[in-house]
Coordinates of C-alpha atoms and ligand atoms in Angstrom, one line a residue:
M22 CA 42.7 57.2 177.4
E23 CA 43.5 53.5 176.9
P24 CA 45.3 52.6 173.7
W25 CA 43.0 51.2 171.0
W26 CA 44.5 47.7 171.2
K27 CA 43.6 47.2 174.9
G28 CA 40.7 44.8 174.8
A29 CA 40.4 45.1 171.0
V30 CA 39.2 42.1 168.9
L31 CA 41.6 41.1 166.0
Y32 CA 40.6 38.8 163.2
H33 CA 43.4 36.5 162.1
V34 CA 43.4 36.0 158.3
Y35 CA 45.3 33.0 157.1
V36 CA 45.6 34.6 153.6
R37 CA 46.3 31.4 151.6
S38 CA 43.0 29.9 152.8
F39 CA 40.8 33.0 153.0
F40 CA 39.5 33.8 149.5
D41 CA 41.0 33.2 146.1
S42 CA 40.3 36.1 143.7
G43 CA 42.5 34.9 140.9
G44 CA 41.4 31.3 140.4
D45 CA 44.8 29.7 141.0
G46 CA 43.6 27.9 144.1
H47 CA 45.5 30.1 146.6
G48 CA 43.9 32.8 148.7
D49 CA 45.4 36.3 148.0
L50 CA 45.3 39.9 149.1
P51 CA 42.6 41.0 146.5
G52 CA 40.6 38.1 148.0
V53 CA 40.9 39.6 151.5
L54 CA 39.9 43.0 150.0
A55 CA 36.8 41.3 148.3
K56 CA 35.8 40.0 151.7
L57 CA 36.4 43.1 153.8
D58 CA 32.7 43.8 154.1
Y59 CA 32.4 40.4 155.8
I60 CA 35.2 41.2 158.2
E61 CA 33.9 44.7 159.0
G62 CA 30.4 43.2 159.5
L63 CA 31.8 41.0 162.3
G64 CA 32.5 44.2 164.3
V65 CA 36.2 43.5 164.9
D66 CA 38.7 46.3 165.4
G67 CA 41.3 45.0 162.9
I68 CA 43.0 42.1 161.2
W69 CA 46.3 40.4 161.3
L70 CA 47.6 38.8 158.2
S71 CA 49.6 35.6 158.2
P72 CA 53.1 36.2 156.6
I73 CA 52.7 37.9 153.2
H74 CA 56.4 38.1 152.1
P75 CA 58.0 36.1 149.3
S76 CA 58.9 32.7 150.6
P77 CA 59.8 29.3 149.2
N78 CA 57.0 28.1 151.5
R79 CA 58.8 25.3 153.2
D80 CA 56.9 26.5 156.2
W81 CA 54.1 28.4 154.4
G82 CA 55.5 31.9 154.7
Y83 CA 57.2 31.4 158.0
D84 CA 60.5 31.2 156.0
V85 CA 60.9 34.6 154.5
A86 CA 63.1 35.2 151.5
D87 CA 62.5 39.0 151.1
Y88 CA 61.1 41.1 153.8
A89 CA 60.4 44.1 151.6
G90 CA 58.0 42.4 149.1
V91 CA 54.7 40.6 148.8
Q92 CA 54.5 36.9 147.9
A93 CA 53.6 36.6 144.2
D94 CA 50.7 34.2 144.9
Y95 CA 49.2 36.9 147.1
G96 CA 49.5 39.7 144.6
A97 CA 51.7 42.8 144.3
L98 CA 52.7 45.6 146.7
E99 CA 49.9 47.7 145.2
D100 CA 47.4 45.0 146.2
F101 CA 48.6 45.3 149.7
Q102 CA 48.4 49.1 149.7
R103 CA 44.8 48.9 148.3
L104 CA 43.9 46.5 151.0
L105 CA 45.5 48.7 153.7
D106 CA 43.7 51.8 152.5
A107 CA 40.4 50.1 152.2
A108 CA 40.7 48.7 155.7
H109 CA 41.7 52.1 157.1
A110 CA 38.8 53.7 155.3
R111 CA 36.6 51.4 157.4
G112 CA 38.3 52.0 160.6
L113 CA 40.0 48.6 160.6
K114 CA 43.6 48.3 161.8
V115 CA 46.0 46.1 159.8
L116 CA 48.8 44.1 161.5
L117 CA 51.4 41.9 159.8
D118 CA 52.9 38.7 161.1
E119 CA 56.7 39.3 161.1
V120 CA 59.0 36.4 161.3
L121 CA 62.3 37.9 162.4
S122 CA 63.8 35.2 164.6
H123 CA 64.8 33.2 161.5
T124 CA 64.8 33.6 157.7
S125 CA 64.5 31.3 154.8
D126 CA 67.7 29.6 153.7
E127 CA 67.0 31.3 150.4
H128 CA 67.2 34.8 151.9
P129 CA 70.1 36.6 150.3
W130 CA 71.5 37.3 153.9
F131 CA 71.8 33.6 154.5
V132 CA 73.2 32.9 151.1
E133 CA 75.9 35.5 151.6
S134 CA 76.6 34.3 155.2
L135 CA 77.1 30.8 153.8
T136 CA 79.0 31.6 150.6
G137 CA 81.1 34.4 152.1
G138 CA 82.7 31.9 154.4
Q139 CA 83.9 32.4 157.9
T140 CA 85.4 35.8 157.3
G141 CA 82.8 37.3 154.9
P142 CA 80.9 40.5 155.8
K143 CA 77.7 38.6 156.9
A144 CA 79.7 35.6 158.4
D145 CA 78.0 36.2 161.8
W146 CA 74.5 37.1 160.7
Y147 CA 73.5 33.6 161.5
V148 CA 74.4 31.3 164.4
W149 CA 77.3 29.2 163.1
A150 CA 79.4 26.9 165.1
D151 CA 82.1 24.2 164.6
P152 CA 81.1 20.6 164.9
K153 CA 82.3 18.7 168.0
D154 CA 85.6 16.8 167.6
D155 CA 83.6 13.7 166.7
G156 CA 81.8 15.6 163.9
T157 CA 78.4 15.8 165.6
A158 CA 76.4 18.9 166.2
P159 CA 77.9 21.7 168.4
N160 CA 75.5 21.0 171.4
N161 CA 72.4 19.2 172.3
W162 CA 69.8 21.7 171.2
L163 CA 66.7 20.1 169.7
S164 CA 64.5 21.6 167.0
V165 CA 60.8 22.3 167.7
F166 CA 60.0 20.1 164.7
G167 CA 62.2 17.3 165.9
G168 CA 65.9 16.2 165.6
P169 CA 68.9 18.3 166.2
A170 CA 68.6 22.1 165.9
W171 CA 71.7 22.2 163.8
A172 CA 72.5 21.6 160.1
Y173 CA 75.9 21.0 158.7
Q174 CA 77.1 23.0 155.7
P175 CA 80.1 21.5 153.9
K176 CA 80.8 24.9 152.3
R177 CA 81.7 26.5 155.7
R178 CA 82.5 23.2 157.4
Q179 CA 80.3 24.4 160.2
H180 CA 76.8 23.9 161.5
Y181 CA 74.1 26.6 161.5
H182 CA 71.4 26.7 164.1
H183 CA 67.7 26.3 163.2
K184 CA 65.0 26.2 165.8
F185 CA 62.4 25.0 163.3
L186 CA 63.0 23.4 159.8
R187 CA 66.6 23.3 158.5
Q188 CA 65.4 25.6 155.8
Q189 CA 64.7 28.2 158.6
P190 CA 68.2 29.3 159.8
K191 CA 68.2 31.3 163.0
L192 CA 69.2 35.0 162.5
N193 CA 71.9 36.1 164.9
W194 CA 70.4 38.9 167.0
R195 CA 73.7 39.3 168.8
E196 CA 75.3 40.6 165.7
P197 CA 74.5 44.4 165.6
A198 CA 74.3 44.7 161.8
A199 CA 71.9 41.7 161.5
R200 CA 69.8 43.1 164.3
E201 CA 69.6 46.5 162.7
A202 CA 68.6 44.9 159.4
A203 CA 65.8 43.0 161.1
L204 CA 64.6 46.2 162.9
S205 CA 64.6 48.1 159.6
V206 CA 61.9 45.6 158.3
L207 CA 59.6 47.1 160.9
D208 CA 60.4 50.6 159.8
L209 CA 59.7 49.8 156.2
W210 CA 56.2 48.4 156.8
L211 CA 55.3 51.0 159.5
S212 CA 56.2 53.7 157.0
R213 CA 54.0 52.0 154.5
G214 CA 51.2 52.4 157.0
V215 CA 50.7 49.2 158.9
D216 CA 49.4 49.5 162.4
G217 CA 51.7 47.0 164.0
F218 CA 52.8 43.4 164.2
R219 CA 52.3 39.9 165.5
L220 CA 55.9 38.8 166.2
D221 CA 56.5 35.2 165.5
V222 CA 58.3 33.1 168.2
A223 CA 59.2 36.3 170.2
G224 CA 60.9 34.4 173.0
T225 CA 63.6 33.2 170.8
F226 CA 65.5 36.2 169.5
L227 CA 68.6 35.6 171.6
H228 CA 70.5 32.4 172.1
D229 CA 73.2 31.7 174.7
A230 CA 76.5 32.8 173.1
A231 CA 78.4 30.0 175.0
L232 CA 76.0 27.4 173.4
T233 CA 75.3 25.7 176.8
D234 CA 73.4 22.4 176.5
N235 CA 69.7 22.6 177.4
P236 CA 68.8 20.6 180.5
P237 CA 66.3 17.7 180.1
V238 CA 62.7 17.9 181.1
P239 CA 62.5 15.5 184.1
V240 CA 61.0 12.2 183.0
D241 CA 58.0 12.4 185.4
E242 CA 57.0 15.7 183.9
R243 CA 57.1 14.5 180.3
T244 CA 53.6 12.9 180.4
R245 CA 52.1 16.3 180.9
L246 CA 53.6 17.7 177.7
H247 CA 51.1 18.3 175.0
W248 CA 53.4 18.5 172.1
S249 CA 54.9 15.1 172.3
H250 CA 57.8 15.4 169.9
A251 CA 61.5 15.3 170.7
G252 CA 61.9 19.1 171.0
N253 CA 59.9 19.0 174.2
L254 CA 62.1 16.5 175.9
Q255 CA 64.4 19.4 177.0
R256 CA 63.9 22.8 178.6
H257 CA 64.7 25.4 176.1
L258 CA 66.6 27.7 178.5
H259 CA 69.7 28.3 176.3
D260 CA 68.4 28.5 172.8
S261 CA 65.4 30.7 173.8
N262 CA 63.7 32.3 176.8
L263 CA 66.8 34.0 177.9
P264 CA 66.0 36.8 180.4
E265 CA 68.0 39.3 178.3
N266 CA 65.6 38.6 175.4
V267 CA 63.5 41.3 177.0
G268 CA 66.1 43.9 175.8
V269 CA 65.5 42.9 172.2
L270 CA 61.7 43.0 172.7
D271 CA 62.1 46.4 174.2
A272 CA 64.1 47.7 171.3
I273 CA 61.4 46.4 169.0
R274 CA 58.6 48.1 170.9
R275 CA 60.5 51.4 170.9
R276 CA 61.1 51.1 167.2
V277 CA 57.4 50.4 166.6
E278 CA 56.3 53.3 168.8
S279 CA 58.7 55.7 167.1
H280 CA 56.3 55.6 164.2
G281 CA 53.4 56.7 166.3
P282 CA 52.0 56.0 169.8
D283 CA 49.1 54.1 168.4
R284 CA 51.1 51.3 166.8
F285 CA 50.9 47.9 168.5
V286 CA 53.2 44.9 168.7
F287 CA 52.3 41.7 170.4
G288 CA 54.4 38.5 170.5
E289 CA 53.8 34.8 170.2
F290 CA 55.5 32.9 173.0
S291 CA 55.3 29.2 172.8
E292 CA 57.4 28.0 175.8
E293 CA 58.0 29.0 179.3
E294 CA 54.6 30.6 179.8
A295 CA 55.7 32.6 182.9
R296 CA 58.2 34.5 180.7
C297 CA 55.4 36.0 178.5
G298 CA 54.3 38.2 181.5
A299 CA 57.9 39.3 182.1
Y300 CA 58.5 40.0 178.5
C301 CA 55.5 42.3 178.1
T302 CA 55.0 44.9 180.8
P303 CA 54.1 48.6 180.5
E304 CA 57.8 49.3 181.4
E305 CA 59.6 46.8 179.3
G306 CA 59.3 44.6 176.3
L307 CA 56.3 44.3 173.9
H308 CA 52.8 45.7 174.5
S309 CA 51.3 42.3 174.8
G310 CA 51.8 38.6 174.2
Y311 CA 50.2 35.1 174.2
T312 CA 51.4 31.6 174.9
F313 CA 50.3 28.2 173.7
V314 CA 48.8 27.2 177.1
M315 CA 45.2 27.7 176.1
L316 CA 46.0 26.8 172.5
L317 CA 47.2 23.4 173.5
A318 CA 44.5 22.7 176.1
R319 CA 42.4 19.7 175.0
K320 CA 40.3 18.9 178.1
L321 CA 37.2 21.0 178.6
E322 CA 37.9 21.6 182.3
T323 CA 37.8 25.0 183.9
A324 CA 41.4 24.4 185.1
F325 CA 42.9 25.4 181.8
V326 CA 41.5 28.9 182.1
R327 CA 42.2 29.2 185.8
E328 CA 45.8 28.1 185.4
H329 CA 46.4 30.5 182.6
Y330 CA 45.2 33.5 184.6
R331 CA 47.0 32.2 187.7
T332 CA 50.3 32.3 185.8
L333 CA 49.5 35.8 184.5
A334 CA 48.7 37.0 188.0
D335 CA 52.5 36.9 188.8
H336 CA 52.7 39.8 186.3
P337 CA 49.7 42.0 187.2
F338 CA 50.6 44.8 184.8
H339 CA 50.9 42.5 181.8
W340 CA 48.0 43.0 179.3
P341 CA 47.5 39.5 177.7
T342 CA 46.5 38.6 174.2
I343 CA 44.0 35.7 174.2
S344 CA 43.9 33.0 171.6
L345 CA 42.1 29.7 171.7
S346 CA 42.6 28.8 168.0
N347 CA 45.1 29.4 165.3
H348 CA 46.8 27.9 162.2
D349 CA 49.0 25.7 164.4
V350 CA 46.5 23.8 166.5
P351 CA 43.4 21.7 166.0
R352 CA 40.2 23.9 165.7
T353 CA 38.7 24.7 169.1
V354 CA 35.4 22.8 168.8
S355 CA 37.1 19.6 167.8
R356 CA 39.9 20.0 170.2
F357 CA 37.5 20.2 173.1
G358 CA 34.5 18.3 171.8
G359 CA 36.1 15.6 169.6
K360 CA 33.9 14.2 166.9
D361 CA 30.6 15.1 168.7
A362 CA 31.4 18.8 168.7
S363 CA 28.0 20.6 168.9
P364 CA 27.0 24.1 167.7
E365 CA 26.3 24.9 171.4
L366 CA 29.9 24.1 172.3
A367 CA 31.1 26.3 169.4
K368 CA 29.1 29.2 170.7
M369 CA 30.2 28.7 174.3
L370 CA 33.9 28.6 173.3
F371 CA 33.5 31.8 171.3
A372 CA 31.7 33.5 174.2
L373 CA 34.6 32.5 176.4
L374 CA 37.2 33.9 174.1
L375 CA 35.3 37.3 174.0
A376 CA 34.7 37.4 177.7
L377 CA 38.2 36.8 178.9
K378 CA 40.6 39.6 179.9
G379 CA 42.9 40.5 177.1
T380 CA 43.1 41.5 173.5
A381 CA 41.1 38.7 171.7
L382 CA 42.4 37.0 168.5
I383 CA 39.7 35.3 166.4
Y384 CA 41.1 32.7 163.9
Q385 CA 39.2 32.8 160.6
G386 CA 36.3 30.3 160.8
E387 CA 36.2 30.3 164.6
E388 CA 33.2 32.6 164.3
L389 CA 31.5 29.9 162.2
G390 CA 32.2 27.2 164.8
L391 CA 34.2 25.2 162.2
P392 CA 35.4 21.8 163.2
Q393 CA 38.8 20.4 162.3
A394 CA 39.1 18.9 158.8
S395 CA 40.4 15.4 158.4
L396 CA 42.7 14.9 155.5
A397 CA 44.5 12.0 153.9
R398 CA 48.2 11.8 154.0
D399 CA 48.6 12.6 150.3
Q400 CA 46.6 15.8 150.8
L401 CA 48.9 17.3 153.5
R402 CA 51.0 20.4 152.8
D403 CA 52.4 21.1 156.2
P404 CA 55.9 19.5 156.6
V405 CA 55.1 18.8 160.2
G406 CA 52.1 16.7 159.2
D407 CA 54.5 14.4 157.3
L408 CA 57.1 14.4 160.0
Y409 CA 54.8 13.0 162.6
W410 CA 52.4 11.0 160.5
P411 CA 49.9 9.6 161.7
Y412 CA 50.1 11.6 165.0
D413 CA 47.2 14.0 164.6
G414 CA 48.0 14.8 161.0
G415 CA 50.0 18.0 161.6
R416 CA 48.5 21.5 161.1
D417 CA 46.6 21.3 157.8
G418 CA 43.3 20.3 159.4
C419 CA 42.9 23.8 160.8
R420 CA 44.2 25.5 157.6
T421 CA 41.7 24.3 155.0
P422 CA 39.9 27.1 153.0
M423 CA 37.1 29.2 154.4
P424 CA 33.7 27.9 153.4
W425 CA 31.8 30.8 151.8
T426 CA 28.9 29.3 149.9
P427 CA 27.5 25.9 149.3
G428 CA 28.7 24.3 146.0
P429 CA 32.1 23.7 144.4
N430 CA 35.0 24.3 146.7
L431 CA 32.6 26.0 149.1
G432 CA 33.0 29.2 147.2
F433 CA 36.7 29.6 148.1
T434 CA 38.1 29.3 144.5
D435 CA 37.1 28.7 140.9
G436 CA 40.3 26.7 140.6
T437 CA 41.7 23.7 142.4
P438 CA 42.2 24.7 146.1
W439 CA 45.8 24.4 147.4
L440 CA 44.4 22.4 150.3
P441 CA 41.1 20.7 149.9
T442 CA 38.0 22.3 151.5
A443 CA 36.7 20.3 154.4
R444 CA 33.8 17.9 153.9
E445 CA 33.1 18.6 157.6
H446 CA 32.4 22.2 156.7
A447 CA 29.4 21.5 154.4
G448 CA 26.3 23.2 155.8
L449 CA 28.5 25.7 157.8
T450 CA 29.2 28.2 155.0
V451 CA 29.0 31.9 155.6
A452 CA 26.0 32.2 153.2
E453 CA 24.1 29.5 155.0
Q454 CA 24.9 30.9 158.5
E455 CA 23.9 34.4 157.5
R456 CA 20.4 33.1 156.8
D457 CA 20.1 31.5 160.2
P458 CA 19.5 33.8 163.2
D459 CA 20.6 30.9 165.5
S460 CA 23.8 30.2 163.7
A461 CA 27.3 30.4 165.3
L462 CA 28.0 33.4 163.1
A463 CA 24.9 35.3 164.2
F464 CA 26.0 34.6 167.8
A465 CA 29.6 35.7 167.1
R466 CA 28.4 39.1 165.8
Q467 CA 26.2 39.6 168.9
M468 CA 29.0 38.5 171.2
I469 CA 31.5 40.9 169.6
A470 CA 29.0 43.8 169.8
L471 CA 28.3 43.0 173.5
R472 CA 32.0 43.2 174.3
K473 CA 32.4 46.4 172.3
A474 CA 29.6 48.1 174.2
S475 CA 30.9 47.0 177.6
P476 CA 33.9 48.7 179.2
A477 CA 34.0 45.8 181.8
L478 CA 34.3 43.1 179.1
R479 CA 36.9 45.1 177.1
L480 CA 39.0 46.5 179.8
G481 CA 38.0 45.0 183.2
E482 CA 40.0 43.0 185.6
L483 CA 39.0 39.3 185.9
E484 CA 38.0 37.8 189.2
F485 CA 37.0 34.1 189.4
L486 CA 33.9 33.1 191.4
E487 CA 34.4 29.9 193.3
K488 CA 32.1 27.4 191.5
D489 CA 32.5 23.7 191.2
E490 CA 33.6 22.0 188.0
P491 CA 32.2 22.0 185.3
V492 CA 31.0 25.6 185.8
L493 CA 33.5 28.4 185.1
A494 CA 32.4 31.8 186.5
F495 CA 34.1 35.1 186.7
V496 CA 33.3 38.8 187.0
R497 CA 34.8 41.5 184.8
R498 CA 34.7 44.9 186.4
H499 CA 35.7 48.3 185.1
E500 CA 34.8 51.8 186.2
G501 CA 31.4 51.1 187.9
E502 CA 30.3 48.4 185.4
A503 CA 30.4 44.7 186.5
I504 CA 29.5 41.7 184.3
A505 CA 29.4 38.2 185.6
C506 CA 30.2 35.6 183.0
L507 CA 29.1 32.0 183.5
F508 CA 30.0 29.0 181.3
N509 CA 28.7 25.4 181.6
F510 CA 31.6 23.3 180.4
S511 CA 29.5 20.1 180.5
D512 CA 27.0 18.6 178.0
A513 CA 24.4 18.2 180.8
P514 CA 22.3 21.0 182.4
R515 CA 23.6 22.4 185.7
F516 CA 22.2 24.4 188.6
V517 CA 24.6 26.6 190.4
D518 CA 24.2 28.3 193.7
A519 CA 25.1 31.9 193.2
P520 CA 23.7 34.1 196.0
E521 CA 26.1 36.9 194.8
L522 CA 24.1 37.1 191.6
A523 CA 20.7 37.5 193.1
G524 CA 19.0 40.6 191.6
A525 CA 21.5 40.8 188.7
E526 CA 20.1 41.4 185.2
L527 CA 20.5 38.4 182.8
L528 CA 21.6 39.8 179.5
A529 CA 19.9 38.9 176.2
V530 CA 23.1 37.8 174.6
R531 CA 23.8 34.3 175.6
A532 CA 24.5 30.9 174.3
G533 CA 22.0 28.2 175.2
D534 CA 19.6 28.9 178.0
A535 CA 20.0 30.4 181.4
D536 CA 17.4 30.9 184.2
L537 CA 18.1 33.0 187.2
R538 CA 15.9 32.3 190.2
G539 CA 16.9 34.2 193.3
G540 CA 20.3 32.9 194.3
S541 CA 20.5 30.1 191.9
I542 CA 21.1 29.9 188.2
G543 CA 20.2 27.1 185.8
L544 CA 22.4 26.6 182.7
S545 CA 21.6 24.4 179.7
P546 CA 24.4 22.2 178.3
H547 CA 27.3 24.3 177.1
A548 CA 25.5 27.5 178.0
A549 CA 27.3 30.9 178.3
A550 CA 25.4 33.6 180.2
F551 CA 26.2 37.2 181.1
L552 CA 24.7 39.1 184.0
R553 CA 25.0 42.7 184.8
L554 CA 25.6 43.3 188.5
A555 CA 23.9 46.1 190.3
Ligands
LIG612 O1 54.8 28.8 165.7 C1 55.7 28.7 166.8 C2 55.6 27.4 167.5 O2 56.2 27.2 168.5 C3 54.8 26.3 166.8 O3 55.7 25.6 166.1 C4 54.1 25.4 167.7 O4 54.9 24.8 168.7 C5 53.5 24.2 166.9 O5 53.0 24.7 165.7 C6 52.4 23.6 167.8 O6 51.5 22.9 167.0 C7 55.1 29.8 164.8 C8 54.1 29.8 163.7 O7 52.9 30.1 164.2 C9 54.2 28.5 163.0 O8 53.2 28.4 162.0 C10 55.6 28.4 162.4 O9 55.8 27.1 161.8 C11 56.7 28.6 163.4 O10 56.4 29.7 164.3 C12 58.0 28.8 162.8 O11 58.1 30.0 162.2

């Protein structure tokens, strides 16, 4: 028997923007509970919740100040238990997003590490180092969010390492007591009944103890970088992506499995894509992982999918997690379709997500085909938006509240939303789409049901069929079932020679139109079609 998570579909709830039950403008856990019928109705296998712990919210929950609790804006621990029980009663798994590579600078561990000085009991729980003789940072490491990855603390006369904001000090996973404290967080929530975790920046637990400088990215490769800020000017070989990081991941997986064989832990790996495969194999590391390769792709060319699976092919036993959209990147339809993103494109991209090999992650609103929201500078809440203004406005444009019903705040809150609802989402609310049999939402439900009913789409290997750009074609095959999946990436109709598909059965679930005549198939603009092979 395959584990439940292999080929499962998980719905990513960005809690603060999902549904506000309390009228304070912030989404909350009772709000997720109130909308559980909606989530169940999608046909997904489970949810993963963005970080729920108390946090000063410098990075919106990715800076945790208390791993045992629930953020007051979101409710109390009892609200979490109620949500967990209700989800389990419906057969839905619940996973938490655990951020264990760094903490908030307000976490008591960090406060003690700072105030206890260089000889205190928690002195080495974080990555502290003396400045260079000239007073500058200990080495050249750059933060993902720009500038040096070190902050000076007069109290200790030392720098501490932070890979993200300076309010997110890196926990020292080389220190046994700190490591055990972090692993105990997993025990706590597993014993409370959660089914597993999404692990934030899972490639970064270990740093090089000698603090070796990172090498630069060669100048001629820099133009290919998607994330054009300073952090990407160097290869993060010594602050993250260390081969021995797999040992930590392995310890995490074993800890998770010690609470039951059906618990699941997958990692988010942003850099060094090839590593993800090595970090998550049946023998070692996490159960699964995903990278930013497809999340950062912006050109609707078949190459981004092919390249991703080519990289994965080096690790044939790695089971991937697939994500095209999340709370860090522009929403899929806008990323690939710009301002002219069409409903057809939204459906095709959703079909692609659900047809690919892996455990699929749907980001809330992706099932509605929501475009990116445009916000003014004074509406932004993400610190990254401000840092790089006006470069793409940061990450708030994909974090605006879910549109539930037409009317004030699109039904998200009775109060003032923490981030404005998007004017781009008018007409795309859940209520309106539920009334329209041709909506993106109606298609999403069919697509999830198709995958659920098909062992090939859930568990099959993926073999590409050699078709010319802009058509992506592959076959998923498992235990006697074979489904060919075809996608027209262009906004013009296409005819494709496909003698290998002659005699196949064109399935009713499809986006756009498809017409199979002997050995050739016609696809309408942005069509997605599925054929059962004899
Ligand atoms: O993201 C990891 C990460 O690498 C991102 O910072 C990514 O490079 C960037 O957002 C691209 O747009 C995770 C979380 O998903 C993110 O929200 C957090 O800010 C970050 O970790 C720090 O915890």
